[in-house]
């Protein structure tokens, strides 16, 4: 069975600081992994995804994530936080026919 | 493309009333998903369709919930009768693939915020 665990429902960082949002997954097959972002009163938007190939994946808005099979992790990072990054972030893993989403991490950026 | 279009954006209804949520997916997307988002339970998959056919409705909470996709450009989620615990944001998403591995992944609508009083 597939599942996703996002460590930390709330993360606060100062503007300009490193952003690190953690995601661990469980999958019985080689997974596809995703990060989505949700801004207030909007639907989710794809930030980046890993399917095959290079394990370091770059997405929009300067975010990147690295697939580490040995650690079953897919943590999301950004070197320097911007105020506009404040949002909720969801990690997702592929199942047989659809995606399983984590419970989300709300990122607050402190000026 | 205008993206995934959901209507209404907000719905307030009284307990016991029928509620119908609507979704127009992106043209050419053959997978459609209905999700429910609440603070307590997060994002839950209710049902998904592939080529207008319901594939898995195991996430539909009760018989009060039903979903249809009569054609490739329209889907509805109906709750009858509605209850206060159905209050949530309901999202529709569409994709070119069931797993969202296409370039845009799943494209979500802006959601319908349902309040049942």
Short mmCIF file of C-alpha atoms in Angstrom, two decimals:
data_model
loop_
_atom_site.label_atom_id
_atom_site.label_comp_id
_atom_site.label_asym_id
_atom_site.label_seq_id
_atom_site.Cartn_x
_atom_site.Cartn_y
_atom_site.Cartn_z
CA UNK A 1 0.00 0.00 0.00
CA UNK A 2 1.10 3.54 -0.65
CA UNK A 3 1.23 6.31 1.92
CA UNK A 4 2.91 9.63 2.58
CA UNK A 5 4.06 11.17 5.82
CA UNK A 6 4.82 14.84 6.00
CA UNK A 7 6.78 15.72 9.12
CA UNK A 8 5.61 18.97 10.62
CA UNK A 9 2.19 20.39 9.90
CA UNK A 10 3.57 23.92 10.31
CA UNK A 11 7.00 25.27 9.40
CA UNK A 12 8.15 28.85 9.91
CA UNK A 13 11.24 30.34 8.33
CA UNK A 14 12.64 33.83 8.05
CA UNK A 15 12.69 35.53 4.69
CA UNK A 16 15.93 34.59 2.95
CA UNK A 17 16.43 31.43 5.02
CA UNK A 18 16.54 27.86 3.76
CA UNK A 19 13.21 26.11 3.31
CA UNK A 20 13.11 22.39 4.10
CA UNK A 21 9.82 20.49 4.02
CA UNK A 22 10.05 16.81 4.80
CA UNK A 23 8.25 13.96 3.09
CA UNK A 24 8.65 10.23 3.58
CA UNK A 25 6.73 7.70 1.57
CA UNK A 26 5.80 4.07 1.60
CA UNK A 27 5.32 2.20 -1.63
CA UNK A 28 5.44 -1.42 -2.68
CA UNK A 29 6.52 -0.47 -6.20
CA UNK A 30 8.91 2.13 -7.61
CA UNK A 31 7.04 5.33 -6.90
CA UNK A 32 6.25 8.47 -8.74
CA UNK A 33 6.54 11.37 -6.29
CA UNK A 34 5.09 14.85 -6.38
CA UNK A 35 4.99 18.14 -4.53
CA UNK A 36 1.97 20.38 -4.90
CA UNK A 37 1.43 23.88 -3.51
CA UNK A 38 -1.85 25.42 -2.42
CA UNK A 39 -2.26 29.16 -2.00
CA UNK A 40 -5.19 30.50 0.03
CA UNK A 41 -8.58 29.95 -1.58
CA UNK A 42 -7.06 28.15 -4.55
CA UNK A 43 -6.67 24.60 -5.78
CA UNK A 44 -3.41 22.68 -5.69
CA UNK A 45 -0.74 23.38 -8.29
CA UNK A 46 2.05 21.05 -9.34
CA UNK A 47 5.41 22.23 -8.03
CA UNK A 48 7.58 19.38 -9.25
CA UNK A 49 7.57 15.64 -9.80
CA UNK A 50 9.89 12.67 -9.92
CA UNK A 51 9.07 9.85 -12.30
CA UNK A 52 12.33 8.34 -13.52
CA UNK A 53 15.89 9.43 -14.22
CA UNK A 54 17.71 12.12 -12.28
CA UNK A 55 16.90 11.95 -8.60
CA UNK A 56 17.30 15.70 -8.05
CA UNK A 57 14.27 17.37 -9.51
CA UNK A 58 13.87 21.10 -10.05
CA UNK A 59 10.49 22.76 -10.04
CA UNK A 60 8.92 26.14 -10.31
CA UNK A 61 9.74 29.13 -8.10
CA UNK A 62 13.23 27.87 -7.24
CA UNK A 63 12.12 24.73 -5.41
CA UNK A 64 13.80 21.38 -5.79
CA UNK A 65 13.47 17.93 -4.27
CA UNK A 66 15.67 14.88 -4.14
CA UNK A 67 14.42 11.31 -4.35
CA UNK A 68 16.37 9.13 -1.92
CA UNK A 69 15.30 5.54 -2.28
CA UNK A 70 17.40 4.30 0.63
CA UNK A 71 15.71 6.78 2.94
CA UNK A 72 12.27 6.58 1.26
CA UNK A 73 12.29 10.36 1.26
CA UNK A 74 11.46 13.18 -1.10
CA UNK A 75 12.20 16.37 0.83
CA UNK A 76 11.45 19.75 -0.70
CA UNK A 77 13.99 22.56 -0.44
CA UNK A 78 14.55 26.13 -1.50
CA UNK A 79 17.77 27.99 -0.69
CA UNK A 80 16.16 31.33 0.13
CA UNK A 81 12.57 31.81 1.24
CA UNK A 82 10.48 34.58 -0.21
CA UNK A 83 7.30 36.04 1.27
CA UNK A 84 5.37 34.73 -1.71
CA UNK A 85 6.30 31.16 -0.74
CA UNK A 86 3.85 31.25 2.16
CA UNK A 87 1.36 28.52 1.34
CA UNK A 88 0.47 24.92 2.10
CA UNK A 89 2.59 22.21 0.53
CA UNK A 90 1.48 18.66 -0.18
CA UNK A 91 3.63 15.65 -0.97
CA UNK A 92 2.02 12.85 -2.98
CA UNK A 93 2.93 9.33 -4.05
CA UNK A 94 1.47 7.31 -6.88
CA UNK A 95 -0.77 4.36 -6.21
CA UNK A 96 -2.01 1.86 -8.73
CA UNK A 97 -4.46 4.27 -10.30
CA UNK A 98 -4.22 7.63 -8.58
CA UNK A 99 -2.22 9.75 -6.15
CA UNK A 100 -2.12 9.60 -2.38
CA UNK A 101 -1.59 12.98 -0.77
CA UNK A 102 0.00 13.76 2.56
CA UNK A 103 -1.71 15.90 5.17
CA UNK A 104 0.16 19.02 4.13
CA UNK A 105 2.70 21.42 5.66
CA UNK A 106 1.81 25.05 6.11
CA UNK A 107 4.81 27.26 5.44
CA UNK A 108 4.96 30.67 7.09
CA UNK A 109 7.62 33.16 6.01
CA UNK A 110 8.59 35.74 8.61
CA UNK A 111 9.75 39.10 7.27
CA UNK B 1 -7.47 26.95 -21.68
CA UNK B 2 -9.46 28.31 -18.74
CA UNK B 3 -8.38 25.45 -16.52
CA UNK B 4 -10.67 23.24 -14.48
CA UNK B 5 -13.87 25.14 -13.79
CA UNK B 6 -15.94 24.43 -10.72
CA UNK B 7 -19.28 25.90 -9.73
CA UNK B 8 -20.51 27.26 -7.49
CA UNK B 9 -17.52 28.71 -5.61
CA UNK B 10 -19.50 28.88 -2.41
CA UNK B 11 -22.64 27.06 -1.35
CA UNK B 12 -24.56 27.46 1.88
CA UNK B 13 -27.46 25.10 2.36
CA UNK B 14 -29.67 23.79 5.09
CA UNK B 15 -29.34 20.30 6.45
CA UNK B 16 -31.44 17.87 4.46
CA UNK B 17 -31.25 19.78 1.20
CA UNK B 18 -29.79 18.39 -2.00
CA UNK B 19 -26.51 19.88 -3.15
CA UNK B 20 -25.00 19.55 -6.63
CA UNK B 21 -21.43 20.52 -7.36
CA UNK B 22 -20.28 20.92 -10.93
CA UNK B 23 -16.98 20.51 -12.73
CA UNK B 24 -15.75 21.15 -16.24
CA UNK B 25 -12.36 19.47 -16.80
CA UNK B 26 -9.69 20.62 -19.19
CA UNK B 27 -10.40 19.56 -22.74
CA UNK B 28 -8.37 16.50 -23.65
CA UNK B 29 -7.93 15.35 -20.07
CA UNK B 30 -9.42 11.89 -19.75
CA UNK B 31 -9.02 11.41 -15.99
CA UNK B 32 -11.18 13.30 -13.52
CA UNK B 33 -11.01 13.24 -9.74
CA UNK B 34 -13.21 14.56 -6.93
CA UNK B 35 -11.47 15.39 -3.64
CA UNK B 36 -12.75 16.71 -0.33
CA UNK B 37 -10.56 18.85 1.93
CA UNK B 38 -11.18 19.44 5.63
CA UNK B 39 -8.95 20.56 8.46
CA UNK B 40 -9.45 17.31 10.30
CA UNK B 41 -9.00 14.81 7.47
CA UNK B 42 -6.93 16.70 4.93
CA UNK B 43 -7.37 15.87 1.26
CA UNK B 44 -9.50 12.80 0.60
CA UNK B 45 -10.12 11.20 -2.78
CA UNK B 46 -13.83 10.56 -3.19
CA UNK B 47 -14.08 9.12 -6.69
CA UNK B 48 -12.30 9.19 -10.00
CA UNK B 49 -13.26 8.64 -13.60
CA UNK B 50 -11.25 7.51 -16.58
CA UNK B 51 -12.74 8.19 -20.00
CA UNK B 52 -16.05 9.12 -18.29
CA UNK B 53 -16.26 5.75 -16.51
CA UNK B 54 -16.12 5.61 -12.70
CA UNK B 55 -13.08 3.56 -11.77
CA UNK B 56 -13.02 3.71 -7.99
CA UNK B 57 -15.69 5.19 -5.72
CA UNK B 58 -14.44 3.59 -2.52
CA UNK B 59 -13.74 7.02 -1.08
CA UNK B 60 -17.37 8.13 -1.29
CA UNK B 61 -18.34 8.36 2.37
CA UNK B 62 -21.94 7.24 2.19
CA UNK B 63 -24.81 6.48 -0.13
CA UNK B 64 -25.83 10.09 0.23
CA UNK B 65 -22.97 10.93 -2.14
CA UNK B 66 -23.14 10.22 -5.87
CA UNK B 67 -21.11 11.35 -8.86
CA UNK B 68 -21.68 11.27 -12.57
CA UNK B 69 -19.75 12.09 -15.69
CA UNK B 70 -22.20 12.05 -18.58
CA UNK B 71 -19.60 13.27 -21.07
CA UNK B 72 -15.96 14.26 -21.30
CA UNK B 73 -16.63 17.90 -20.46
CA UNK B 74 -18.85 17.69 -17.41
CA UNK B 75 -19.11 15.99 -14.05
CA UNK B 76 -21.32 16.42 -11.01
CA UNK B 77 -21.04 15.47 -7.37
CA UNK B 78 -24.37 15.28 -5.57
CA UNK B 79 -25.11 15.07 -1.88
CA UNK B 80 -28.65 14.13 -0.90
CA UNK B 81 -29.58 14.76 1.85
CA UNK B 82 -26.79 17.04 3.04
CA UNK B 83 -25.57 17.06 6.65
CA UNK B 84 -23.45 19.55 8.62
CA UNK B 85 -20.51 17.12 8.63
CA UNK B 86 -20.39 17.39 4.84
CA UNK B 87 -19.13 20.95 5.20
CA UNK B 88 -15.77 21.09 3.41
CA UNK B 89 -14.04 22.34 0.30
CA UNK B 90 -14.66 20.04 -2.64
CA UNK B 91 -12.09 19.99 -5.42
CA UNK B 92 -12.30 18.62 -8.90
CA UNK B 93 -9.06 17.79 -10.72
CA UNK B 94 -8.33 16.52 -14.19
CA UNK B 95 -5.29 15.02 -15.86
CA UNK B 96 -4.08 13.41 -19.07
CA UNK B 97 -3.06 10.37 -17.03
CA UNK B 98 -4.46 8.69 -13.92
CA UNK B 99 -1.16 9.10 -12.13
CA UNK B 100 -0.61 12.67 -13.16
CA UNK B 101 2.79 12.06 -14.66
CA UNK B 102 2.12 14.32 -17.59
CA UNK B 103 3.80 17.71 -17.69
CA UNK B 104 1.06 19.45 -15.68
CA UNK B 105 0.28 16.66 -13.22
CA UNK B 106 -3.21 16.99 -11.84
CA UNK B 107 -4.86 20.33 -12.61
CA UNK B 108 -7.15 21.35 -9.77
CA UNK B 109 -10.12 23.66 -9.90
CA UNK B 110 -10.52 26.44 -7.36
CA UNK B 111 -12.92 24.36 -5.32
CA UNK B 112 -16.44 24.70 -3.96
CA UNK B 113 -16.70 25.69 -0.32
CA UNK B 114 -19.78 23.93 1.03
CA UNK B 115 -21.37 24.92 4.30
CA UNK B 116 -24.30 22.90 5.58
CA UNK B 117 -26.17 24.56 8.46
#
